Coordinates of C-alpha atoms in Angstrom, one line a residue:
M1 CA 5.3 36.2 29.9
A2 CA 7.8 33.6 30.9
K3 CA 11.4 34.9 30.6
R4 CA 13.2 31.6 30.6
P5 CA 13.9 29.7 27.3
V6 CA 10.8 27.7 26.3
A7 CA 10.2 24.5 24.4
R8 CA 7.1 23.8 22.5
V9 CA 6.3 20.1 22.7
L10 CA 3.9 17.8 20.8
P11 CA 3.2 14.7 23.0
E12 CA 3.3 11.3 21.5
S13 CA -0.3 10.4 22.3
R14 CA -3.2 8.7 20.6
L15 CA -5.7 10.8 22.5
P16 CA -7.2 13.4 20.1
Q17 CA -7.4 16.0 22.9
L18 CA -3.6 15.9 23.4
D19 CA -2.8 16.4 19.7
R20 CA -1.6 20.0 20.2
V21 CA 1.5 21.9 21.3
F22 CA 2.3 22.5 25.0
D23 CA 4.8 25.1 26.2
Y24 CA 7.4 24.0 28.8
V25 CA 10.4 25.7 30.5
V26 CA 13.7 24.3 29.6
P27 CA 15.8 24.0 33.0
D28 CA 19.2 25.6 33.2
G29 CA 21.8 23.3 31.8
M30 CA 19.5 21.1 29.8
D31 CA 20.0 20.8 26.1
A32 CA 16.7 20.2 24.3
P33 CA 17.3 20.7 20.6
V34 CA 14.4 21.0 18.1
G35 CA 13.3 17.5 16.9
C36 CA 14.5 15.6 19.9
R37 CA 12.4 13.4 22.1
V38 CA 11.6 14.5 25.7
K39 CA 9.5 13.5 28.7
V40 CA 7.0 16.1 30.0
P41 CA 4.2 16.3 32.5
I42 CA 0.7 16.8 31.3
G43 CA -2.5 17.6 33.2
R44 CA -3.3 17.9 36.9
S45 CA -1.8 14.6 37.6
A46 CA 1.5 15.6 35.9
K47 CA 1.5 12.2 34.3
L48 CA 4.7 11.9 32.1
H49 CA 4.4 11.6 28.4
T50 CA 7.0 11.4 25.7
G51 CA 6.9 14.0 22.9
F52 CA 8.9 16.0 20.3
V53 CA 10.3 19.4 20.7
L54 CA 8.9 21.5 17.8
E55 CA 10.2 25.0 18.6
R56 CA 12.5 26.8 21.0
P57 CA 11.1 30.3 21.4
E58 CA 12.4 32.7 24.0
S59 CA 9.0 33.2 25.6
S60 CA 5.5 31.8 25.8
D61 CA 2.0 33.4 25.4
F62 CA 0.7 31.1 28.2
G63 CA -0.5 33.3 31.0
G64 CA 0.2 30.8 33.9
E65 CA 3.3 29.2 35.2
L66 CA 5.0 26.8 32.8
S67 CA 6.1 23.3 34.0
P68 CA 9.6 22.2 33.3
I69 CA 10.6 19.5 30.9
D70 CA 11.3 16.4 32.9
Q71 CA 13.9 14.7 30.8
V72 CA 15.6 14.8 27.4
L73 CA 15.4 11.3 26.2
S74 CA 17.7 11.6 23.3
P75 CA 20.0 14.4 22.0
V76 CA 19.3 13.2 18.4
S77 CA 16.8 15.4 16.3
V78 CA 15.0 12.5 15.0
L79 CA 12.2 14.8 13.7
T80 CA 13.3 17.0 10.9
D81 CA 11.5 20.2 9.9
E82 CA 10.4 18.8 6.6
V83 CA 8.9 15.6 8.0
L84 CA 7.1 17.8 10.6
E85 CA 5.7 20.2 7.9
S86 CA 4.6 17.1 5.8
A87 CA 3.0 15.5 8.8
K88 CA 1.0 18.7 9.6
A89 CA -0.2 18.9 6.0
L90 CA -1.1 15.1 5.9
A91 CA -2.9 15.3 9.3
K92 CA -5.0 18.2 8.0
R93 CA -5.9 16.4 4.8
Q94 CA -6.9 13.2 6.6
A95 CA -8.8 14.8 9.5
G96 CA -6.3 13.2 11.8
G97 CA -3.6 14.0 14.3
V98 CA -0.2 15.1 13.8
A99 CA 1.1 12.8 16.5
D100 CA -0.6 9.9 14.6
V101 CA 1.3 10.7 11.5
L102 CA 4.6 11.0 13.4
R103 CA 4.1 7.5 14.9
L104 CA 4.0 6.2 11.3
A105 CA 7.1 8.2 10.4
I106 CA 9.4 7.9 13.3
P107 CA 10.2 4.5 15.0
P108 CA 10.5 4.1 18.7
R109 CA 13.9 4.8 20.2
A110 CA 16.5 2.0 20.6
V111 CA 19.2 3.2 23.2
R112 CA 22.0 0.8 22.3
V113 CA 21.5 1.4 18.6
E114 CA 21.5 5.2 19.1
K115 CA 24.6 5.2 21.3
K116 CA 26.5 3.0 18.7
W117 CA 25.4 5.3 15.9
L118 CA 26.6 8.4 17.8
E119 CA 30.0 6.9 18.4
V120 CA 30.8 6.0 14.7
T121 CA 32.3 8.5 12.3
R122 CA 31.2 7.7 8.8
E123 CA 32.7 8.8 5.5
A124 CA 30.3 9.2 2.6
P125 CA 30.9 6.7 -0.1
I126 CA 31.9 7.7 -3.6
L127 CA 28.8 8.5 -5.8
P128 CA 28.1 6.3 -8.8
S129 CA 28.4 7.5 -12.4
P130 CA 25.1 8.3 -14.4
P131 CA 23.8 5.1 -16.0
A132 CA 22.8 4.6 -19.6
V133 CA 19.4 5.5 -20.8
P134 CA 17.3 2.2 -20.5
E135 CA 16.2 0.5 -23.7
A136 CA 12.9 1.4 -25.3
M137 CA 13.0 4.9 -23.7
S138 CA 13.9 8.2 -25.4
A139 CA 16.5 10.5 -23.9
S140 CA 13.9 13.2 -23.5
D141 CA 11.7 10.9 -21.4
W142 CA 14.5 9.9 -19.3
E143 CA 15.6 13.6 -18.7
R144 CA 12.0 14.3 -17.5
L145 CA 11.9 11.3 -15.2
S146 CA 15.2 12.3 -13.6
R147 CA 14.5 16.0 -13.3
P148 CA 13.4 17.2 -9.8
G149 CA 10.0 18.7 -9.5
E150 CA 8.4 16.7 -12.2
K151 CA 5.3 14.5 -11.7
T152 CA 5.1 11.5 -14.0
V153 CA 3.2 8.3 -14.5
W154 CA 5.8 5.7 -15.8
H155 CA 4.5 2.8 -17.8
L156 CA 7.3 0.1 -17.2
R157 CA 8.4 -2.2 -19.8
H158 CA 7.8 -5.9 -19.8
G159 CA 10.2 -8.8 -19.5
V160 CA 12.9 -10.2 -17.3
A161 CA 16.7 -10.0 -17.3
G162 CA 18.0 -12.9 -15.3
S163 CA 15.7 -13.0 -12.2
T164 CA 15.0 -9.2 -12.2
P165 CA 12.0 -7.6 -14.1
H166 CA 13.0 -5.1 -16.6
G167 CA 10.9 -2.6 -14.9
Y168 CA 12.7 -2.9 -11.6
G169 CA 16.0 -2.6 -13.4
D170 CA 14.9 0.7 -15.0
I171 CA 13.7 2.1 -11.7
A172 CA 17.2 1.2 -10.2
A173 CA 18.8 3.0 -13.1
L174 CA 16.6 6.0 -12.3
A175 CA 17.7 6.0 -8.7
T176 CA 21.3 5.8 -9.7
E177 CA 20.8 8.8 -12.0
H178 CA 19.4 10.9 -9.1
L179 CA 22.2 9.6 -6.7
A180 CA 25.0 10.4 -9.3
H181 CA 23.7 14.0 -9.1
E182 CA 23.8 14.0 -5.3
R183 CA 20.1 13.6 -4.8
S184 CA 18.4 11.1 -2.5
V185 CA 15.6 8.8 -3.7
V186 CA 12.8 7.0 -1.9
L187 CA 11.4 3.9 -3.5
V188 CA 8.1 2.6 -2.1
V189 CA 6.9 -0.9 -3.2
P190 CA 3.9 -2.9 -2.1
D191 CA 5.4 -5.8 -0.2
W192 CA 8.3 -8.1 0.8
R193 CA 8.6 -9.7 -2.6
D194 CA 9.0 -6.3 -4.4
I195 CA 11.6 -5.2 -1.8
S196 CA 13.6 -8.4 -2.5
L197 CA 13.5 -7.9 -6.3
M198 CA 14.2 -4.2 -6.1
E199 CA 17.1 -4.6 -3.7
Q200 CA 18.6 -7.1 -6.2
A201 CA 18.2 -4.7 -9.0
L202 CA 19.6 -1.7 -7.0
L203 CA 22.7 -3.6 -5.9
S204 CA 23.6 -4.3 -9.6
H205 CA 23.9 -0.4 -9.9
L206 CA 24.9 0.8 -6.4
Q207 CA 27.3 0.0 -3.5
E208 CA 25.5 -1.4 -0.5
E209 CA 26.6 1.7 1.6
H210 CA 24.3 3.9 -0.7
L211 CA 21.2 1.8 0.1
V212 CA 19.0 1.8 3.2
V213 CA 16.2 -0.9 3.1
F214 CA 13.1 -0.9 5.3
S215 CA 11.5 -4.4 5.5
S216 CA 8.8 -5.9 7.5
E217 CA 11.4 -8.5 8.8
L218 CA 13.3 -5.8 10.7
T219 CA 13.2 -5.7 14.5
P220 CA 12.3 -2.4 16.1
S221 CA 15.9 -1.7 16.8
E222 CA 16.9 -2.4 13.3
H223 CA 14.1 -0.2 12.0
Y224 CA 15.4 2.7 14.3
A225 CA 18.9 2.1 13.1
R226 CA 17.9 2.7 9.5
H227 CA 16.0 5.8 10.5
L228 CA 19.3 7.1 12.0
Q229 CA 21.1 6.3 8.7
C230 CA 18.6 8.5 6.8
L231 CA 19.5 11.4 9.1
E232 CA 23.3 11.4 8.2
G233 CA 22.8 14.3 5.7
R234 CA 24.3 12.4 2.7
P235 CA 22.4 11.4 -0.5
M236 CA 21.1 7.8 -0.5
V237 CA 18.5 5.5 -1.8
V238 CA 15.8 4.4 0.5
L239 CA 13.7 1.3 -0.4
G240 CA 10.8 -0.2 1.5
S241 CA 7.1 -0.6 1.9
R242 CA 4.5 2.1 2.7
H243 CA 6.3 3.5 5.9
A244 CA 9.5 4.2 3.8
V245 CA 7.7 7.1 2.3
Y246 CA 8.4 9.0 5.4
A247 CA 12.3 8.5 5.4
P248 CA 14.0 11.8 6.6
V249 CA 16.6 11.9 3.9
S250 CA 18.3 15.1 2.8
Q251 CA 18.5 16.5 -0.7
L252 CA 15.4 14.5 -1.7
G253 CA 15.2 14.3 -5.5
A254 CA 12.5 11.8 -6.2
I255 CA 9.9 9.6 -4.6
V256 CA 8.9 6.6 -6.8
V257 CA 5.7 4.7 -5.8
V258 CA 5.5 1.3 -7.5
S259 CA 2.0 -0.1 -8.3
D260 CA 0.4 2.8 -6.4
G261 CA -3.0 1.0 -7.0
D262 CA -2.0 -1.9 -4.8
D263 CA -4.0 -2.1 -1.6
A264 CA -0.8 -2.5 0.4
H265 CA -0.2 1.2 -0.1
R266 CA -3.3 1.9 2.0
E267 CA -2.2 2.6 5.7
P268 CA -4.5 0.6 8.1
L269 CA -3.6 2.8 11.0
A270 CA -4.9 6.3 11.8
P271 CA -5.1 8.7 10.0
Y272 CA -5.1 6.1 7.2
P273 CA -3.0 7.9 4.6
H274 CA -2.2 6.5 1.2
T275 CA 1.4 6.3 0.1
R276 CA 0.7 8.3 -3.1
D277 CA -0.9 11.2 -1.1
V278 CA 2.2 11.3 1.4
A279 CA 4.5 11.4 -1.6
L280 CA 2.6 14.3 -3.1
I281 CA 2.7 16.3 0.1
R282 CA 6.4 15.7 0.6
A283 CA 6.9 16.9 -3.0
E284 CA 5.1 20.2 -2.1
Q285 CA 7.4 20.6 0.9
T286 CA 10.8 19.6 -0.8
G287 CA 10.3 20.3 -4.6
C288 CA 11.1 16.7 -5.4
S289 CA 9.7 14.8 -8.3
V290 CA 7.0 12.1 -7.9
V291 CA 6.9 9.1 -10.1
L292 CA 4.0 6.6 -10.1
A293 CA 5.4 3.5 -11.8
G294 CA 3.8 0.3 -12.9
W295 CA 2.7 -2.0 -15.7
T296 CA -0.7 -0.5 -15.6
P297 CA -1.7 2.8 -13.9
S298 CA -4.2 3.2 -11.1
I299 CA -7.4 5.0 -11.8
E300 CA -6.1 7.9 -9.6
A301 CA -3.1 8.1 -11.9
V302 CA -5.3 8.2 -15.0
R303 CA -7.2 11.0 -13.4
F304 CA -3.9 13.0 -12.8
I305 CA -2.9 12.5 -16.5
E306 CA -6.3 13.6 -17.8
M307 CA -6.2 16.7 -15.4
G308 CA -2.7 17.6 -16.8
Y309 CA -1.3 17.3 -13.3
F310 CA 1.0 14.4 -14.3
G311 CA 2.9 13.8 -17.4
E312 CA 3.1 10.3 -18.9
T313 CA 6.2 8.3 -20.0
R314 CA 5.6 5.1 -22.1
V315 CA 7.9 2.5 -23.5
S316 CA 7.7 0.6 -26.7
M317 CA 4.9 -2.1 -26.6
S318 CA 6.9 -4.2 -29.0
S319 CA 8.4 -6.2 -26.0
R320 CA 5.0 -7.0 -24.6
P321 CA 4.2 -10.7 -24.8
R322 CA 1.0 -11.8 -26.7
V323 CA -2.1 -12.5 -24.7
F324 CA -4.9 -14.7 -26.0
P325 CA -8.3 -14.6 -24.4
T326 CA -10.1 -17.9 -23.9
R327 CA -12.5 -17.3 -26.8
L328 CA -9.5 -17.2 -29.1
A329 CA -8.0 -20.4 -27.6
L330 CA -10.8 -22.9 -27.6
H331 CA -9.5 -24.9 -30.4
G332 CA -6.3 -26.3 -31.9
S333 CA -5.6 -29.4 -29.8
D334 CA -7.1 -33.0 -29.4
D335 CA -5.2 -33.4 -26.0
P336 CA -7.6 -34.0 -23.0
A337 CA -7.4 -30.7 -21.0
P338 CA -8.6 -30.2 -17.4
G339 CA -11.9 -28.5 -17.0
R340 CA -10.5 -25.1 -16.2
L341 CA -8.2 -25.0 -19.3
P342 CA -9.2 -24.7 -22.9
S343 CA -7.4 -27.2 -25.1
A344 CA -5.2 -24.8 -26.9
A345 CA -3.9 -23.4 -23.6
F346 CA -3.3 -26.9 -22.3
A347 CA -1.3 -27.8 -25.4
A348 CA 0.6 -24.6 -25.2
A349 CA 1.6 -25.3 -21.6
K350 CA 2.7 -28.8 -22.5
E351 CA 4.9 -27.3 -25.2
A352 CA 6.4 -24.6 -23.1
L353 CA 7.3 -27.1 -20.3
R354 CA 9.7 -28.7 -22.6
T355 CA 12.1 -25.8 -22.3
G356 CA 11.2 -23.8 -19.2
P357 CA 8.8 -22.9 -16.4
V358 CA 5.0 -22.1 -16.9
L359 CA 3.1 -19.6 -14.6
V360 CA -0.4 -20.4 -13.5
Q361 CA -2.1 -17.5 -11.9
V362 CA -4.9 -18.4 -9.5
F363 CA -7.3 -15.9 -8.0
R364 CA -8.3 -17.6 -4.7
A365 CA -6.1 -18.8 -1.9
G366 CA -6.5 -22.0 0.1
F367 CA -7.6 -25.3 -1.2
A368 CA -11.4 -24.7 -1.7
P369 CA -12.5 -21.1 -1.2
G370 CA -16.0 -22.3 -0.4
L371 CA -17.8 -25.4 0.9
V372 CA -21.3 -26.6 0.2
C373 CA -23.5 -29.2 1.6
T374 CA -23.0 -32.5 -0.4
D375 CA -26.8 -33.3 0.0
C376 CA -28.5 -30.0 -0.7
G377 CA -25.8 -27.7 -2.1
A378 CA -26.4 -25.0 0.5
R379 CA -23.4 -22.8 1.5
A380 CA -21.6 -24.4 4.5
R381 CA -21.6 -21.8 7.3
C382 CA -20.0 -21.6 10.7
S383 CA -22.0 -22.5 13.7
E384 CA -20.3 -20.0 15.8
C385 CA -20.6 -16.8 13.8
G386 CA -22.4 -17.7 10.6
G387 CA -19.3 -17.0 8.3
P388 CA -18.5 -19.1 5.2
L389 CA -16.5 -22.3 5.7
A390 CA -13.5 -23.0 3.6
Q391 CA -10.7 -25.6 3.3
S392 CA -7.1 -24.5 3.4
D393 CA -5.7 -27.7 2.0
V394 CA -6.7 -31.3 0.8
G395 CA -7.7 -33.4 3.8
S396 CA -7.7 -30.4 6.2
P397 CA -10.8 -29.8 8.3
A398 CA -13.2 -27.0 7.4
S399 CA -12.6 -23.7 9.1
C400 CA -14.6 -20.4 9.2
A401 CA -13.2 -17.7 6.9
W402 CA -14.3 -15.0 9.5
C403 CA -13.5 -16.3 13.1
Q404 CA -11.2 -19.3 12.1
H405 CA -13.3 -21.8 14.1
L406 CA -12.5 -25.3 13.0
H407 CA -15.4 -27.6 12.2
A408 CA -14.4 -31.3 12.5
R409 CA -18.1 -32.1 12.3
F410 CA -20.6 -30.4 10.0
H411 CA -24.3 -30.2 10.3
C412 CA -26.1 -28.4 7.5
A413 CA -28.7 -25.9 8.8
E414 CA -30.9 -26.7 5.8
C415 CA -31.1 -30.4 5.5
R416 CA -29.0 -31.7 8.4
G417 CA -26.5 -33.2 6.1
V418 CA -23.1 -34.0 7.6
A419 CA -20.8 -33.9 4.5
V420 CA -19.4 -31.1 2.5
R421 CA -17.8 -30.8 -1.0
P422 CA -15.5 -28.1 -2.4
S423 CA -17.1 -25.2 -4.3
G424 CA -14.6 -23.3 -6.4
Q425 CA -11.0 -23.8 -6.9
G426 CA -8.3 -22.4 -4.6
V427 CA -4.5 -22.6 -5.2
G428 CA -4.3 -25.8 -3.3
R429 CA -6.9 -27.6 -5.4
T430 CA -5.4 -26.2 -8.5
V431 CA -2.0 -27.7 -7.6
S432 CA -3.7 -31.0 -7.0
E433 CA -5.5 -31.0 -10.4
L434 CA -2.5 -29.7 -12.4
G435 CA -0.3 -32.4 -10.8
K436 CA -2.6 -35.0 -12.2
A437 CA -3.0 -33.3 -15.7
F438 CA 0.9 -32.9 -16.1
P439 CA 2.4 -36.2 -14.7
G440 CA 6.0 -36.0 -14.0
V441 CA 6.2 -32.2 -14.1
P442 CA 7.3 -30.4 -10.9
V443 CA 4.6 -28.2 -9.4
V444 CA 5.6 -25.3 -7.3
R445 CA 3.1 -23.5 -5.0
A446 CA 3.5 -19.8 -4.3
D447 CA 1.1 -18.0 -2.1
G448 CA 0.9 -16.3 1.4
E449 CA 1.9 -19.5 3.1
H450 CA 4.6 -20.4 0.6
R451 CA 6.6 -17.2 -0.1
L452 CA 8.8 -17.3 -3.1
A453 CA 10.6 -14.2 -4.8
T454 CA 12.3 -16.2 -7.5
V455 CA 12.4 -19.7 -9.1
P456 CA 14.9 -21.4 -11.4
G457 CA 14.4 -21.3 -15.2
K458 CA 13.7 -25.1 -15.3
P459 CA 10.6 -26.8 -16.5
A460 CA 8.0 -26.6 -13.8
L461 CA 4.5 -25.4 -13.2
V462 CA 4.5 -22.5 -10.8
V463 CA 1.0 -22.1 -9.4
A464 CA 0.5 -18.8 -7.6
T465 CA -2.1 -16.7 -6.2
R466 CA -2.5 -13.2 -7.7
G467 CA 0.2 -11.0 -6.3
A468 CA 2.4 -13.8 -5.0
E469 CA 3.9 -14.8 -8.3
P470 CA 7.7 -15.3 -8.1
V471 CA 10.0 -14.2 -10.9
A472 CA 11.5 -17.1 -13.1
D473 CA 15.1 -16.8 -14.1
G474 CA 15.0 -15.7 -17.7
G475 CA 11.2 -15.3 -17.7
Y476 CA 8.3 -17.7 -17.9
H477 CA 7.8 -19.6 -21.2
A478 CA 4.1 -19.3 -20.9
A479 CA 1.4 -18.2 -18.5
L480 CA -2.1 -19.5 -17.8
L481 CA -4.3 -16.8 -16.2
L482 CA -7.1 -18.6 -14.6
D483 CA -10.4 -17.4 -12.9
G484 CA -10.8 -14.2 -15.0
A485 CA -14.7 -14.2 -14.5
A486 CA -14.3 -14.6 -10.8
M487 CA -11.8 -11.8 -10.5
L488 CA -14.2 -9.4 -12.2
Q489 CA -17.4 -10.6 -10.5
R490 CA -16.2 -9.2 -7.1
S491 CA -18.3 -6.5 -5.6
S492 CA -15.6 -4.0 -5.3
L493 CA -15.2 -0.4 -6.6
D494 CA -11.7 -1.2 -7.7
V495 CA -12.3 -4.5 -9.3
L496 CA -11.4 -3.5 -12.8
E497 CA -8.2 -1.7 -11.8
D498 CA -7.2 -4.6 -9.5
T499 CA -7.8 -7.2 -12.1
L500 CA -5.9 -5.4 -14.9
S501 CA -3.0 -4.9 -12.6
G502 CA -2.9 -8.5 -11.6
W503 CA -2.9 -9.7 -15.2
E504 CA -0.4 -7.1 -16.4
W505 CA 2.1 -8.1 -13.6
A506 CA 1.9 -11.7 -14.7
V507 CA 2.5 -10.8 -18.3
S508 CA 5.4 -8.7 -17.4
L509 CA 7.2 -11.8 -16.0
L510 CA 7.1 -13.6 -19.4
K511 CA 9.8 -14.0 -22.0
H512 CA 9.3 -11.6 -24.9
D513 CA 8.3 -14.4 -27.3
A514 CA 6.1 -16.3 -24.8
V515 CA 2.2 -16.4 -24.8
A516 CA -0.3 -15.9 -21.9
Y517 CA -3.7 -17.5 -22.1
L518 CA -6.5 -15.7 -20.3
T519 CA -9.1 -18.3 -19.5
D520 CA -12.8 -18.2 -18.5
I521 CA -13.5 -14.7 -19.9
D522 CA -14.1 -12.8 -23.0
G523 CA -15.6 -9.4 -23.9
P524 CA -14.1 -5.8 -23.7
V525 CA -11.9 -6.5 -20.6
A526 CA -10.3 -9.6 -22.1
T527 CA -9.8 -7.8 -25.5
A528 CA -8.2 -4.8 -23.8
C529 CA -5.8 -7.1 -22.0
A530 CA -5.0 -8.9 -25.2
A531 CA -4.3 -5.6 -27.0
G532 CA -2.6 -3.9 -24.0
T533 CA -5.1 -1.1 -24.0
G534 CA -6.3 -1.3 -20.3
V535 CA -5.7 2.4 -19.8
S536 CA -8.6 3.2 -22.1
L537 CA -10.9 1.0 -20.1
L538 CA -9.7 2.8 -16.9
S539 CA -10.4 6.1 -18.6
D540 CA -13.9 5.1 -19.5
E541 CA -14.6 3.9 -15.9
L542 CA -13.2 7.3 -14.6
R543 CA -15.7 9.1 -16.7
E544 CA -18.5 6.8 -15.4
R545 CA -17.4 7.5 -11.8
T546 CA -17.4 11.1 -12.5
S547 CA -20.9 11.1 -13.7
L548 CA -21.9 9.1 -10.6
R549 CA -19.9 11.2 -8.2
L550 CA -17.7 8.3 -7.0
P551 CA -14.0 8.3 -6.0
P552 CA -11.6 9.4 -7.3
A553 CA -13.9 12.0 -8.9
V554 CA -14.8 13.1 -5.3
R555 CA -13.4 12.5 -1.9
I556 CA -15.3 10.5 0.7
A557 CA -15.3 10.2 4.5
A558 CA -16.5 7.3 6.5
I559 CA -17.9 8.5 9.9
E560 CA -18.3 5.8 12.5
G561 CA -19.7 6.3 16.0
P562 CA -22.9 6.2 18.1
A563 CA -26.0 6.9 15.9
A564 CA -26.9 10.2 17.7
V565 CA -23.4 11.6 17.5
V566 CA -23.0 10.6 13.8
E567 CA -26.4 12.0 12.8
E568 CA -25.6 15.4 14.4
L569 CA -22.1 15.5 12.6
V570 CA -23.7 14.6 9.3
R571 CA -26.2 17.4 9.6
D572 CA -23.3 19.9 10.2
V573 CA -21.2 18.5 7.3
S574 CA -24.2 18.5 4.9
T575 CA -24.5 22.3 5.1
H576 CA -21.5 22.6 2.8
D577 CA -22.1 23.0 -0.8
G578 CA -21.8 19.7 -2.7
V579 CA -21.6 17.5 0.4
D580 CA -24.1 14.6 0.8
S581 CA -24.4 11.1 2.0
L582 CA -23.8 7.9 0.0
G583 CA -25.5 5.7 2.7
R584 CA -25.6 4.5 6.3
S585 CA -24.9 1.1 7.6
R586 CA -25.3 -0.4 11.0
L587 CA -22.3 -1.7 13.0
E588 CA -22.2 -3.5 16.3
G589 CA -24.6 -2.3 19.0
T590 CA -25.9 1.1 18.4
A591 CA -22.9 2.3 16.3
V592 CA -23.4 3.3 12.7
R593 CA -21.2 4.1 9.7
E594 CA -22.2 7.1 7.4
I595 CA -20.3 7.7 4.2
M596 CA -20.2 11.2 3.0
R597 CA -18.8 12.5 -0.3
M598 CA -17.6 16.0 -1.1
P599 CA -15.8 17.9 -3.9
Y600 CA -12.1 18.4 -3.7
R601 CA -12.4 22.1 -3.2
I602 CA -14.6 21.6 0.0
A603 CA -12.7 18.7 1.4
P604 CA -10.2 20.7 3.5
Q605 CA -13.0 22.6 5.2
V606 CA -15.0 19.3 5.9
A607 CA -11.8 17.5 7.2
E608 CA -11.2 20.4 9.6
L609 CA -14.8 20.1 10.9
L610 CA -14.6 16.4 11.2
R611 CA -11.3 16.5 13.2
A612 CA -12.8 19.1 15.5
A613 CA -15.8 16.8 16.1
V614 CA -13.5 13.9 16.9
V615 CA -11.6 16.1 19.5
R616 CA -14.9 17.3 21.1
D617 CA -16.1 13.7 21.4
A618 CA -12.9 12.7 23.1
L619 CA -13.4 15.5 25.6
S620 CA -17.0 14.9 26.3
G621 CA -16.5 12.1 28.8
R622 CA -19.1 9.9 27.1
R623 CA -18.7 6.2 27.5
G624 CA -18.9 3.7 24.7
A625 CA -17.8 3.7 21.2
R626 CA -15.8 6.8 20.1
L627 CA -16.3 8.8 17.0
R628 CA -13.9 7.9 14.2
V629 CA -13.3 9.3 10.7
R630 CA -11.6 7.7 7.7
M631 CA -11.0 9.8 4.7
D632 CA -10.8 8.3 1.1
D633 CA -11.2 4.7 2.3
T634 CA -13.0 3.1 -0.7
R635 CA -13.2 -0.2 1.2
A636 CA -15.9 1.4 3.2
L637 CA -17.9 1.6 -0.1
D638 CA -17.3 -2.1 -0.8
Q639 CA -18.6 -3.0 2.7
L640 CA -21.6 -0.8 2.2
A641 CA -22.3 -2.5 -1.1
D642 CA -22.1 -6.1 0.0
G643 CA -23.2 -5.7 3.7
A644 CA -20.0 -7.1 5.2
L645 CA -20.1 -5.0 8.4

């Protein structure tokens, strides 16, 4: 037994075999508080690694001689007890490493920023007064939303005030309500556009000193500075995309996840957690409330409601603009309309453009999402990798959608033709066509390359890809929702949820008396969108998935690695009751991917087994592809379905 004070350190390492606690002696005179960063030697080579001090016991159970801590990098306890416990629970759930979670939660140290932060004495700003209950919401619903410990799916109201969606204004009011009662709030939104809009809404309620914003435009040092702000021990509002959910604030009252079905909430780095799951785990640790807010719920949120795990808060539907499917809009005008627009929608857009902007939602990016041979009509493919060719803008050369290889010259593999023509309409081609159909009307393009958060409330056609729609001052006067059939024809498990969410967001940006035209589609989905009853469709889909044992009715694990290693692990996992395989696909070389499904009650045991297998594989010394596990990644199912490996 070591008699000198001991520090238990978790290395900051991506190696699975180092994802455990090591004991070290704390040299005399060294201050190594719990939560601080240190440098420690590991292994026979005594190579130095950074790590976090997790505990400071008086003794160690290690039988040998303990190595001393080499250096305390920072006296600041950047890892709080609550974040550590949440990281442990999340790693266990995701069959991942605690260090991997902490890498997502805690930014790298910036020395100058830290020194400046330590030198400044700060006074907590005066807390705001509680706001009024938002319109179209009852006092009882508002009380439940603002009460810690509740779990609620919040259906946001439609419409725009100035250049701020009513829904974001209501969320800002909820954050103010918690802050007025000395509770912190974490708001997690999908992307930069939502951060900009939400920040604008928050600053109409709060002082800037109350708000900490994490955005993708921040430098690493700026990100670290905001992390330090969250450690100041005062109530505050934190806003950002998925990494903001780990903010180490004190007195946490609520975590609000906006549009939790958006793919941006899926973490692409190990252990691949979803924002919604991180929020629920933090709620277990802190007793805070969790609010899943949006204009249409995710299918996971529908499951939570039907389980009774979450409550539900709705607003009056009277403010929702009218939506007309194409089959209800095929007549009523003699004006010549473009091929993709029914005549009634074309006439409505012309009328709306007399007084304000019109939104045109397009499904596909680029100019032409696909190219075909002019002579034989065969799909134009890349000569390097076989991927589909596309055109980013009018007059631009064809390029591969997979490897980005440019094709100044094309030779058809079927007929040796040398010319291509567009197949399908991207946002660029739509801008070109509408510019001709509406002469003299300004046409504004909004997509990944042309980022806009807001546009003026003046007459203009705003053509935007799904998810990139800017907010018009005062709301759009009409909307044309194109490519409905193409959106629903994708081979994706979440296609219905994703489509409804995209349409409902566009409808939420309209004036209350405006009209949206849903083109190129009819049937139950279009009818549900028109009636605002998309939740019933999602409920039907959930029942169907339950009968088929598909997520979210079950959990899944995608296991990737050498075929022999994967086969052995699959045999071990399959011995658990209710665990079976959904299919196997071949990756590069000899690697394969097997997708396993399991009941929720068995998932913790399976996740533990999978993590142990990953660690054993890392210690095996085997060369080649390593074993990798992704829990609950439904994109693996999509890849299995369409063969995109």
